[in-house]
Amino acid sequence: MSQTRTVNRQITLASRPVGAPTASDFKMLETAVSAPAEGQVLLRNLYLSLDPYMRGRMSDAPSYAAPVGIGEVMGAGTVARVETSRHPDYRVGDLVLAYGGWQDFTLSDGSGVSRLGADMARPSLALGVLGMPGFTAYMGLLDIGQPKAGDTVVVAAASGAVGSVVGQIAKLKGCRIVGIAGGAEKCRYVIDELGFDDCIDHRAGDFPARLAAACADGIDVYFENVGGAVFDAVLPLLNPKARIPVCGLVANYNDTALPPGPDRLGLLARTLLTRRIKMQGFIIFDDYGDRYGEFLAVMADWVRDGKIKYREDIVDGLENAPQAFIGLLEGRNFGKLVVRIATSDTPA
Amino acid sequence: MSQTRTVNRQITLASRPVGAPTASDFKMLETAVSAPAEGQVLLRNLYLSLDPYMRGRMSDAPSYAAPVGIGEVMGAGTVARVETSRHPDYRVGDLVLAYGGWQDFTLSDGSGVSRLGADMARPSLALGVLGMPGFTAYMGLLDIGQPKAGDTVVVAAASGAVGSVVGQIAKLKGCRIVGIAGGAEKCRYVIDELGFDDCIDHRAGDFPARLAAACADGIDVYFENVGGAVFDAVLPLLNPKARIPVCGLVANYNDTALPPGPDRLGLLARTLLTRRIKMQGFIIFDDYGDRYGEFLAVMADWVRDGKIKYREDIVDGLENAPQAFIGLLEGRNFGKLVVRIATSDTPA
């Protein structure tokens, strides 16, 4: 089924996952499209961003954002067109970036909505390299990671939306960049297309030893987006004065309990102390929202000049969002995962 | 036995401790006092600083400094007088700060030696509030901790050399400061004499609940110098954007193995991420050596004006250094622990 003008398909949270989410944790509803009240716009969502952080919002454990309620529409960044406007700042046909959620249509009072240039050749990039993931890579690496020429920088999920940008920016700054990815095909892409110095397949055997061999001079910046076994392999390789920006821990998102011991909390603290390491978590728009314009100006130039490459993994159809999201947590996507909701710009 | 002009008593490392150090891990030797070669000075040590970091140097596990070798003299900061000089920069009678070690006399080529003003009323302060511990408190709190007026700042070992200064500086910056100390007497001193807003006795029952009650608005800066059960109680109270300078983990120094599970390494990383926390280790002279002059100018004024108070716990006699050090790791000292080696300024 594809997008129409009259039905609002909505994917809601049916139940809180225990461990990895399954299809039954989501439920699609069909509701009538609402008309905007005075001061509102009706947005028709064209592209939907799927990102690992959404797993956290499916849980009600304390996290960095309020959870999605049971029966509520799953949240997500979207690229949308203004379908009807009773808001002075928006006109019908405007292309915007919004937090429209997993649905065809969204009513908005304009908060959190920003206009995209009508000339934007590829609007979906506002969800990837020019959007939240690219911004996360840019600020985390440059502001917290503080890479210097000659540093060894390591990032996991290296073919993904964040990791691919981290590595390419580090390369522009004169660093040696070692990626980590799942499978030989992704590793080839990371080295051959993105220009990383090396890429280690974490699914092949003896991952810690191969990572150590690729980081013969130790690790100066580890951009943390996965946690788990990757962090365990990174920890002994960290150099004095290393920096660890932490933007995600996808390996742990499905955990239902703490792993068995021994307890290494004190070991981590001791490593930070004896090697004088900085480890810092950040939430991109909360911590750096006022620098988005700076990022966008720089990154748009880099993308236009071919200095930063990107890869999108586009899934067609809102109804396929749950399976695509489940696959994202397993690393089955290859590039920035985006759902194309509207296969035509003029729906039935 | 007291200091003489001819015998150099030296306390050496006899064996590497397993767990807490015992008296048999140290051995006192008596050697002849050496004459300086050209370019050297002979220093007579007057005061010896005992500090928790020395426990790390008794082990050969990787740490932030090379270990003391078996049979070698234990290292330590000392306040000393130049006894004989064949070095152009030093004259007999000069009062200096040096890394003289646990012994009566030290030969030096001048590296790491700095002259103290002849008018210094209380030279031992160069080992405490005006020396390494005070400098650690100053830079860790101000540069990494970045306290703002109204923040809640927590520090353990609050009556000790570092903690007492952390709290008083935080108070000068307009923070609410909650100390943690062992025993009612220390807690009274921390509140009544040092002016902390509160102080929690970690030896009394229900420590985590009492700490939580004292930090009703959460914790914005936790100055980490102990680790262990204190950190466990602090972790759930940390506010978004909290800062954790890490200068020591004395609770763990005697550990012989990692504690039993569950493994909370990932829990710590997740806490840093979801609350956007910065945790950063530092080694004071390695990271901030070039700012010692700035510190000393500010702190000397504060001490002179009574804005920063200090307390010394002075033990007489080099031979008592091992027991005093063992007590330090158990929290038996009350104030900055210093050994007075020379009970007279003119030895026999």
XYZ file of C-alpha atoms in Angstrom:
696
model
C 0.000 0.000 0.000
C 1.298 3.445 -0.814
C 0.633 6.926 0.422
C -2.788 8.493 -0.255
C -4.210 11.909 0.492
C -6.866 10.704 2.872
C -5.435 7.935 5.037
C -2.693 8.497 7.601
C -0.835 5.263 8.134
C 0.876 5.330 11.527
C 3.325 2.836 12.974
C 2.902 2.729 16.713
C 4.697 1.027 19.575
C 2.590 -2.032 20.458
C 4.763 -3.365 23.267
C 8.143 -2.704 24.855
C 10.722 -5.128 23.446
C 12.513 -7.511 25.771
C 15.901 -7.852 24.107
C 15.842 -7.365 20.345
C 12.632 -5.802 18.965
C 10.382 -8.022 16.854
C 7.661 -7.223 14.332
C 4.972 -7.706 16.965
C 6.349 -4.773 18.982
C 5.006 -2.496 16.226
C 1.449 -2.009 14.990
C 0.223 -0.116 11.950
C -2.957 1.944 12.328
C -4.891 3.746 9.645
C -6.464 7.011 10.718
C -8.022 9.901 8.880
C -5.769 12.758 7.847
C -6.473 15.740 10.118
C -6.884 19.295 8.977
C -4.538 21.874 10.514
C -5.929 24.354 13.037
C -4.969 28.016 12.866
C -1.181 28.260 13.371
C -0.557 24.677 12.238
C 0.785 23.007 9.120
C -0.019 19.575 7.795
C 3.185 17.851 6.682
C 3.301 14.952 4.259
C 6.339 12.836 5.128
C 8.502 11.782 2.168
C 11.527 10.235 3.868
C 11.873 8.752 7.330
C 15.200 8.357 9.131
C 15.889 5.126 11.038
C 18.597 5.447 13.682
C 19.888 3.246 16.517
C 18.909 5.738 19.250
C 15.248 4.830 18.612
C 15.806 1.542 20.426
C 16.326 3.525 23.635
C 13.001 5.303 23.227
C 11.161 1.973 22.952
C 12.230 1.244 26.550
C 11.035 3.007 29.642
C 14.385 2.741 31.415
C 15.866 6.163 32.210
C 17.599 7.432 29.100
C 18.360 10.700 27.386
C 14.875 11.215 26.064
C 11.360 10.432 27.186
C 10.188 7.015 25.983
C 7.546 6.510 23.314
C 4.325 5.524 25.046
C 2.565 2.276 24.236
C 0.115 3.019 21.414
C 1.966 6.183 20.413
C 3.480 6.784 17.003
C 7.209 5.981 16.825
C 9.269 9.173 16.608
C 11.698 9.921 13.785
C 13.222 12.714 11.778
C 11.511 13.142 8.397
C 11.843 15.109 5.216
C 8.353 16.362 4.401
C 6.333 18.643 2.169
C 3.856 21.168 3.481
C 0.492 19.812 2.312
C -1.782 22.442 3.920
C -0.710 25.494 5.852
C -2.424 27.735 8.360
C 0.974 28.872 9.650
C 2.392 32.213 8.459
C 5.934 30.864 7.967
C 5.119 27.930 5.687
C 3.534 27.642 2.274
C 2.075 24.645 0.498
C 4.837 22.773 -1.282
C 7.663 23.873 1.028
C 10.226 21.152 1.635
C 11.079 20.870 5.347
C 13.012 18.838 7.888
C 10.796 17.833 10.807
C 10.412 15.297 13.580
C 7.435 13.786 11.805
C 7.547 10.224 13.077
C 6.728 6.870 11.489
C 3.603 8.026 9.636
C 2.345 9.548 6.405
C 1.130 12.873 7.792
C 2.068 15.031 10.761
C 0.385 18.086 12.208
C 2.872 20.648 13.492
C 2.905 24.118 15.008
C 6.282 24.674 13.391
C 8.451 23.875 16.395
C 11.438 21.788 15.385
C 10.621 22.323 11.711
C 13.224 23.912 9.429
C 12.891 24.740 5.761
C 15.121 22.953 3.247
C 16.240 24.737 0.091
C 13.892 24.075 -2.837
C 17.004 23.386 -4.905
C 18.164 20.541 -2.669
C 19.083 17.868 -5.184
C 18.746 15.011 -2.749
C 16.480 15.913 0.157
C 17.097 12.630 1.994
C 20.639 13.836 2.779
C 19.061 16.109 5.374
C 18.545 12.898 7.377
C 22.111 11.666 6.864
C 25.385 13.302 5.994
C 23.846 16.805 6.169
C 21.622 15.982 9.134
C 21.741 14.492 12.595
C 24.216 11.656 11.866
C 26.684 13.899 10.000
C 26.355 16.584 12.679
C 26.991 13.962 15.379
C 30.167 12.841 13.618
C 31.361 16.405 13.058
C 30.923 17.801 16.566
C 31.859 14.628 18.449
C 35.066 14.179 16.499
C 36.150 17.804 16.280
C 34.938 19.273 19.573
C 35.414 16.324 21.953
C 37.846 14.154 19.986
C 40.199 17.042 19.082
C 42.079 15.050 16.412
C 45.614 16.150 15.551
C 47.538 15.282 12.400
C 49.236 11.926 12.869
C 46.751 10.681 15.479
C 45.271 7.230 15.119
C 41.473 7.480 15.112
C 39.232 4.424 15.426
C 35.509 4.255 14.707
C 33.095 1.344 14.492
C 30.056 0.981 12.234
C 32.468 2.560 9.770
C 30.241 2.183 6.720
C 27.273 3.643 8.579
C 25.815 7.111 8.752
C 27.995 8.383 11.607
C 31.135 6.255 11.321
C 31.673 6.957 7.631
C 31.675 10.705 8.267
C 33.896 10.449 11.360
C 36.552 8.643 9.358
C 36.466 10.950 6.369
C 36.705 14.098 8.522
C 39.590 12.561 10.505
C 41.325 11.840 7.215
C 40.867 15.465 6.134
C 42.573 16.427 9.425
C 45.629 14.290 8.642
C 44.884 11.364 10.946
C 45.424 7.678 10.394
C 41.912 6.226 10.473
C 41.035 2.611 11.254
C 37.427 1.552 10.761
C 35.568 -1.423 12.127
C 32.700 -2.950 10.159
C 30.752 -6.185 9.849
C 31.756 -8.228 6.809
C 34.301 -8.110 4.005
C 32.125 -6.127 1.608
C 31.638 -3.239 4.029
C 35.346 -3.259 4.882
C 36.295 -3.058 1.207
C 33.926 -0.119 0.729
C 35.347 1.677 3.787
C 38.905 1.389 2.492
C 38.378 1.692 -1.272
C 35.576 4.242 -1.432
C 35.829 6.188 1.801
C 39.635 6.210 1.946
C 40.148 4.807 5.454
C 43.685 3.509 6.069
C 42.394 0.186 7.323
C 39.158 -1.551 8.256
C 38.778 -4.566 10.538
C 35.921 -7.031 10.104
C 34.619 -7.624 13.613
C 32.851 -10.779 12.456
C 36.059 -12.507 11.341
C 38.114 -14.362 13.948
C 40.608 -12.894 16.372
C 39.202 -9.392 16.171
C 41.168 -7.922 19.148
C 44.533 -9.072 17.752
C 43.767 -7.725 14.283
C 42.636 -4.395 15.704
C 45.848 -4.195 17.757
C 47.925 -4.934 14.665
C 46.147 -2.175 12.745
C 46.806 0.285 15.602
C 50.509 -0.334 16.114
C 50.965 3.162 17.598
C 47.937 2.855 19.871
C 44.662 4.773 19.655
C 44.442 8.537 20.219
C 40.738 9.038 19.496
C 38.106 6.336 19.777
C 34.741 7.580 18.550
C 32.340 5.399 20.538
C 29.078 4.476 18.856
C 28.793 0.750 19.583
C 30.288 -0.337 22.934
C 30.378 -4.041 23.784
C 33.135 -6.243 22.362
C 34.542 -3.419 20.255
C 35.156 -1.256 23.318
C 36.729 -4.229 25.101
C 39.234 -4.557 22.256
C 39.889 -0.813 22.134
C 40.472 -0.330 25.887
C 43.991 -1.822 26.123
C 45.110 0.094 23.014
C 44.232 3.589 24.227
C 47.188 5.968 24.347
C 47.890 8.453 27.136
C 45.717 11.546 26.663
C 43.274 9.679 24.404
C 39.813 11.161 23.850
C 36.589 9.132 23.693
C 33.481 10.948 22.466
C 30.473 8.705 23.214
C 27.435 9.137 20.956
C 25.949 5.658 21.130
C 26.289 2.119 22.470
C 24.246 0.123 20.006
C 25.789 -3.205 21.049
C 24.117 -2.820 24.443
C 20.733 -1.473 23.430
C 19.028 -4.855 23.430
C 20.595 -6.013 26.717
C 18.074 -7.163 29.288
C 20.516 -7.371 32.204
C 24.078 -6.461 33.069
C 26.576 -9.003 31.720
C 28.291 -11.414 34.119
C 31.427 -10.367 36.018
C 34.063 -9.640 36.945
C 33.032 -6.034 37.457
C 35.215 -3.865 35.245
C 33.753 -0.489 36.225
C 36.823 0.217 38.372
C 39.112 -1.008 35.599
C 37.626 1.562 33.234
C 38.032 4.337 35.823
C 41.623 3.244 36.475
C 42.387 3.258 32.761
C 41.003 6.783 32.447
C 43.180 7.857 35.399
C 46.493 6.197 34.618
C 46.355 7.126 30.917
C 44.812 10.569 31.554
C 41.920 9.883 29.175
C 38.825 11.980 28.575
C 35.567 10.083 27.978
C 32.535 12.237 27.299
C 28.960 11.498 26.320
C 26.976 13.909 24.176
C 23.536 14.269 22.623
C 24.000 16.211 19.462
C 21.131 18.710 19.359
C 21.012 19.138 23.139
C 24.715 19.939 23.365
C 25.485 21.554 20.020
C 22.161 22.741 18.590
C 23.469 26.297 18.264
C 26.286 25.150 15.960
C 24.162 23.370 13.346
C 24.507 26.265 10.882
C 28.297 26.163 11.133
C 28.263 22.418 10.517
C 25.892 22.620 7.577
C 27.926 25.288 5.785
C 31.149 23.284 6.090
C 29.656 19.879 5.356
C 27.617 21.008 2.334
C 30.858 22.278 0.785
C 32.695 19.049 1.564
C 29.911 16.941 0.035
C 29.644 19.148 -3.056
C 33.436 18.987 -3.549
C 33.490 15.206 -3.146
C 35.643 15.393 -0.010
C 32.999 13.606 2.018
C 31.220 10.691 0.350
C 28.011 9.130 1.539
C 26.001 6.015 0.918
C 22.292 5.624 1.515
C 20.425 2.387 2.105
C 16.902 3.291 0.986
C 13.973 1.043 1.847
C 10.687 1.675 0.055
C 7.401 1.777 1.927
C 6.418 2.867 5.406
C 5.136 -0.635 6.093
C 8.721 -1.922 5.825
C 10.090 0.406 8.506
C 9.861 -2.118 11.394
C 11.844 -4.831 9.585
C 14.380 -2.282 8.391
C 14.827 -1.003 11.944
C 15.253 -4.532 13.327
C 17.920 -5.104 10.673
C 19.675 -1.844 11.574
C 20.282 -3.079 15.120
C 21.805 -6.237 13.615
C 24.012 -4.277 11.201
C 22.132 -5.502 8.095
C 21.938 -2.035 6.518
C 24.786 -0.764 4.354
C 24.933 3.017 4.568
C 22.495 5.493 6.047
C 19.146 3.755 6.452
C 16.224 5.800 5.139
C 12.640 4.773 4.441
C 11.068 6.356 1.369
C 7.452 6.782 2.392
C 6.172 8.530 -0.690
C 7.181 6.757 -3.852
C 5.533 9.532 -5.859
C 5.560 13.239 -5.163
C 1.854 13.382 -5.960
C 0.034 10.738 -3.955
C -3.234 9.169 -4.974
C 67.195 7.361 66.028
C 67.392 10.829 64.526
C 69.163 12.432 61.624
C 72.972 12.694 61.735
C 75.485 14.231 59.360
C 77.190 10.983 58.455
C 74.579 8.259 58.118
C 71.983 8.215 55.348
C 68.983 6.229 56.530
C 67.046 4.967 53.522
C 63.680 3.226 53.459
C 63.602 0.835 50.536
C 60.980 -1.387 48.953
C 61.658 -4.898 50.266
C 58.819 -6.679 48.469
C 55.789 -5.855 46.361
C 52.667 -5.856 48.552
C 49.852 -8.270 47.806
C 46.807 -6.305 48.918
C 47.490 -3.805 51.692
C 51.182 -3.038 52.329
C 52.666 -4.296 55.607
C 55.761 -3.277 57.544
C 57.736 -6.151 56.028
C 57.320 -4.655 52.544
C 59.745 -1.901 53.637
C 63.341 -2.158 54.816
C 65.534 0.519 56.365
C 69.179 0.610 55.298
C 71.968 2.745 56.713
C 74.499 3.913 54.165
C 77.261 6.518 54.206
C 76.353 10.025 53.115
C 77.832 10.629 49.652
C 79.703 13.744 48.614
C 78.327 15.587 45.576
C 80.229 15.430 42.296
C 80.745 18.555 40.196
C 77.322 19.856 39.160
C 75.531 18.142 42.056
C 74.047 19.213 45.355
C 73.658 17.182 48.516
C 70.197 17.745 49.976
C 69.284 17.075 53.591
C 65.609 16.163 53.703
C 63.575 17.899 56.415
C 60.002 16.906 55.529
C 58.717 13.981 53.517
C 55.307 13.879 51.853
C 53.234 10.677 52.069
C 50.562 10.408 49.382
C 48.213 7.654 48.179
C 49.734 7.528 44.667
C 52.823 5.865 46.192
C 50.861 2.635 46.536
C 50.758 2.417 42.733
C 54.522 2.708 42.478
C 54.988 -0.244 44.837
C 53.309 -2.443 42.195
C 54.708 -3.388 38.849
C 51.324 -3.369 37.127
C 51.139 -0.772 34.334
C 50.408 2.592 35.879
C 51.130 6.238 35.314
C 54.692 6.091 36.564
C 57.493 3.553 36.547
C 57.418 1.320 39.633
C 59.975 1.519 42.423
C 62.376 -1.399 42.005
C 62.863 -3.944 44.748
C 65.721 -2.694 46.925
C 65.313 0.879 45.675
C 64.553 3.840 47.909
C 60.847 4.756 48.016
C 60.203 7.972 46.103
C 58.567 11.050 47.645
C 58.460 14.802 47.482
C 60.581 16.419 50.192
C 61.399 19.813 51.609
C 65.170 19.896 52.013
C 68.140 22.099 52.791
C 71.200 22.264 50.590
C 73.913 20.692 52.751
C 76.786 20.835 50.239
C 76.730 22.360 46.775
C 78.862 21.906 43.695
C 76.010 23.253 41.534
C 76.122 26.908 40.409
C 72.421 27.523 41.120
C 72.336 26.411 44.766
C 74.093 27.580 47.910
C 74.498 25.866 51.253
C 71.456 26.541 53.412
C 69.015 27.063 50.528
C 65.569 25.678 51.263
C 64.247 23.651 48.313
C 61.397 21.417 47.164
C 62.720 18.185 45.654
C 61.778 14.611 44.897
C 64.161 13.424 47.596
C 62.571 10.118 48.594
C 62.249 8.304 51.913
C 65.767 9.050 53.142
C 67.882 11.552 55.072
C 70.079 12.715 52.201
C 69.678 12.933 48.429
C 72.209 13.707 45.722
C 70.723 15.758 42.908
C 71.838 17.416 39.687
C 69.141 20.008 40.246
C 66.480 18.492 37.983
C 63.077 18.658 39.613
C 64.459 20.883 42.380
C 62.925 24.306 42.983
C 63.975 26.907 45.521
C 61.563 27.890 48.286
C 61.566 31.414 49.695
C 63.843 31.723 52.727
C 60.975 33.554 54.418
C 58.561 30.645 54.056
C 56.969 30.504 57.485
C 55.931 26.876 57.225
C 58.022 25.028 54.622
C 56.030 21.794 54.931
C 53.121 23.538 53.147
C 55.123 23.126 49.951
C 54.160 19.447 50.236
C 50.472 20.160 50.887
C 48.185 23.070 50.247
C 50.892 24.946 48.294
C 52.284 21.824 46.644
C 51.207 18.789 44.679
C 47.941 18.071 46.569
C 46.760 21.677 46.479
C 47.741 21.982 42.820
C 45.847 18.753 42.050
C 42.724 20.132 43.720
C 43.033 23.498 41.984
C 43.534 22.338 38.394
C 41.263 19.291 38.573
C 38.372 21.270 39.993
C 38.764 24.449 37.955
C 40.034 23.173 34.597
C 38.197 19.836 34.307
C 35.386 20.303 36.830
C 34.417 23.809 35.614
C 32.262 24.584 38.678
C 29.548 27.199 38.290
C 27.836 29.103 41.097
C 24.961 27.011 42.427
C 26.450 23.672 41.332
C 26.547 20.805 43.801
C 30.139 19.582 44.146
C 31.015 16.327 45.936
C 34.465 15.241 47.079
C 35.620 12.337 49.238
C 38.539 12.252 51.661
C 37.206 15.717 52.427
C 39.481 16.372 55.396
C 42.533 15.261 53.432
C 45.149 17.135 51.493
C 43.283 17.233 48.169
C 39.633 17.014 49.227
C 39.851 19.853 51.738
C 41.175 22.217 49.074
C 38.670 21.071 46.425
C 35.793 21.898 48.750
C 37.096 25.270 49.854
C 37.789 26.410 46.287
C 34.333 25.219 45.189
C 32.861 27.228 48.053
C 34.771 30.329 46.904
C 33.171 29.780 43.482
C 29.668 29.796 44.948
C 28.958 26.072 44.846
C 27.152 23.910 47.350
C 29.825 21.499 48.567
C 29.183 18.080 50.117
C 32.171 16.256 51.573
C 32.582 12.603 52.415
C 34.898 11.565 55.250
C 35.508 8.669 57.607
C 34.180 9.298 61.112
C 32.204 11.938 62.976
C 35.233 13.964 64.061
C 36.476 14.483 60.507
C 32.966 15.359 59.345
C 32.601 17.974 62.091
C 35.947 19.510 61.088
C 34.946 19.578 57.402
C 31.721 21.447 58.165
C 32.773 23.632 61.105
C 36.333 24.535 60.135
C 36.444 24.194 56.359
C 32.931 25.534 55.755
C 31.509 22.693 53.654
C 27.699 22.716 53.448
C 27.491 19.098 54.518
C 29.708 16.084 55.158
C 28.658 12.439 55.096
C 30.406 9.824 57.217
C 30.963 6.879 54.891
C 31.548 4.597 57.882
C 28.097 5.179 59.350
C 25.207 3.074 58.059
C 23.153 3.688 54.933
C 25.776 5.830 53.247
C 24.166 5.914 49.760
C 20.816 7.127 51.119
C 22.429 9.817 53.244
C 24.547 11.015 50.330
C 21.423 11.169 48.153
C 19.612 13.176 50.812
C 22.520 15.635 50.999
C 22.482 16.037 47.211
C 18.788 16.658 46.685
C 19.493 18.532 43.431
C 21.891 15.883 42.138
C 25.639 16.192 41.623
C 27.189 18.526 39.039
C 30.860 17.927 39.808
C 32.244 14.816 41.461
C 35.943 15.171 42.160
C 37.102 11.538 42.104
C 39.959 10.617 44.391
C 38.745 7.383 45.990
C 36.556 5.209 43.709
C 34.988 2.071 45.151
C 31.788 2.302 47.197
C 31.802 6.095 47.116
C 31.686 6.151 43.328
C 28.918 3.539 43.385
C 26.827 5.866 45.566
C 27.639 8.911 43.426
C 26.827 7.331 40.043
C 23.004 7.401 40.262
C 23.070 11.003 41.541
C 25.037 12.540 38.659
C 23.186 15.297 36.828
C 23.131 15.773 33.055
C 26.358 17.504 31.943
C 28.174 16.511 35.152
C 31.987 16.613 35.186
C 34.202 14.028 36.886
C 37.894 14.890 37.221
C 39.733 11.708 38.280
C 42.966 12.195 40.241
C 43.010 8.996 42.280
C 41.196 5.783 43.173
C 42.637 4.989 46.578
C 39.844 2.537 47.450
C 41.107 0.238 44.703
C 44.862 0.537 45.174
C 45.156 -2.564 47.339
C 42.894 -4.714 45.143
C 44.450 -7.961 44.023
C 41.781 -8.884 41.467
C 38.748 -7.386 39.795
C 35.675 -7.530 42.038
C 32.899 -10.021 41.259
C 30.149 -9.212 38.758
C 27.907 -8.219 37.252
C 30.128 -6.268 34.899
C 29.194 -2.592 35.168
C 31.671 -1.245 32.611
C 28.854 -0.817 30.094
C 26.635 0.733 32.752
C 29.251 3.409 33.370
C 29.592 4.109 29.641
C 25.801 4.263 29.299
C 25.562 6.694 32.207
C 28.186 8.939 30.598
C 26.208 8.829 27.329
C 22.658 9.292 28.497
C 23.585 12.048 30.980
C 26.212 13.623 28.685
C 28.907 13.411 31.351
C 32.620 14.127 31.029
C 34.978 11.877 33.002
C 38.655 12.702 32.689
C 41.791 11.405 34.357
C 44.785 13.648 34.961
C 48.271 13.524 36.454
C 48.952 16.930 37.848
C 52.533 17.744 36.854
C 52.347 15.837 33.564
C 49.217 17.668 32.454
C 49.521 21.055 34.140
C 53.202 21.510 35.048
C 53.377 24.779 33.114
C 50.624 26.308 35.267
C 52.207 25.729 38.676
C 53.276 29.378 38.968
C 49.737 30.570 38.336
C 48.433 28.187 40.987
C 51.032 29.146 43.550
C 50.391 32.873 43.208
C 46.637 32.437 43.693
C 46.816 29.833 46.441
C 49.474 31.622 48.499
C 47.164 34.651 48.606
C 44.176 32.547 49.580
C 46.112 30.839 52.384
C 47.550 34.127 53.658
C 44.083 35.709 53.673
C 42.559 32.747 55.492
C 40.282 31.887 52.564
C 41.790 28.419 52.305
C 42.522 26.599 55.542
C 44.741 23.569 55.902
C 45.494 20.910 58.438
C 48.682 18.889 58.651
C 49.106 15.509 60.273
C 52.815 15.504 61.119
C 54.560 12.279 62.102
C 58.014 12.555 63.619
C 60.867 10.329 62.477
C 61.737 8.756 59.148
C 61.504 5.316 60.770
C 57.770 5.887 61.261
C 57.079 6.540 57.575
C 55.997 2.957 56.703
C 53.371 2.756 59.467
C 52.149 6.241 58.642
C 51.802 5.302 54.988
C 49.912 2.099 55.817
C 47.574 4.214 57.954
C 47.086 6.702 55.131
C 45.639 3.976 52.893
C 43.227 3.127 55.721
C 42.236 6.753 56.280
C 43.863 6.952 59.728
C 45.531 10.322 59.050
C 43.637 13.541 59.721
C 44.914 16.243 57.360
C 47.903 16.277 55.031
C 50.275 13.527 56.133
C 53.882 14.692 56.402
C 56.872 13.012 58.034
C 59.271 15.358 59.838
C 62.624 13.715 59.230
C 64.833 16.298 60.872
C 63.597 17.206 64.324
C 66.386 19.757 64.563
C 67.673 22.072 61.888
C 71.238 21.259 62.961
C 71.670 17.487 63.087
C 74.206 15.709 65.238
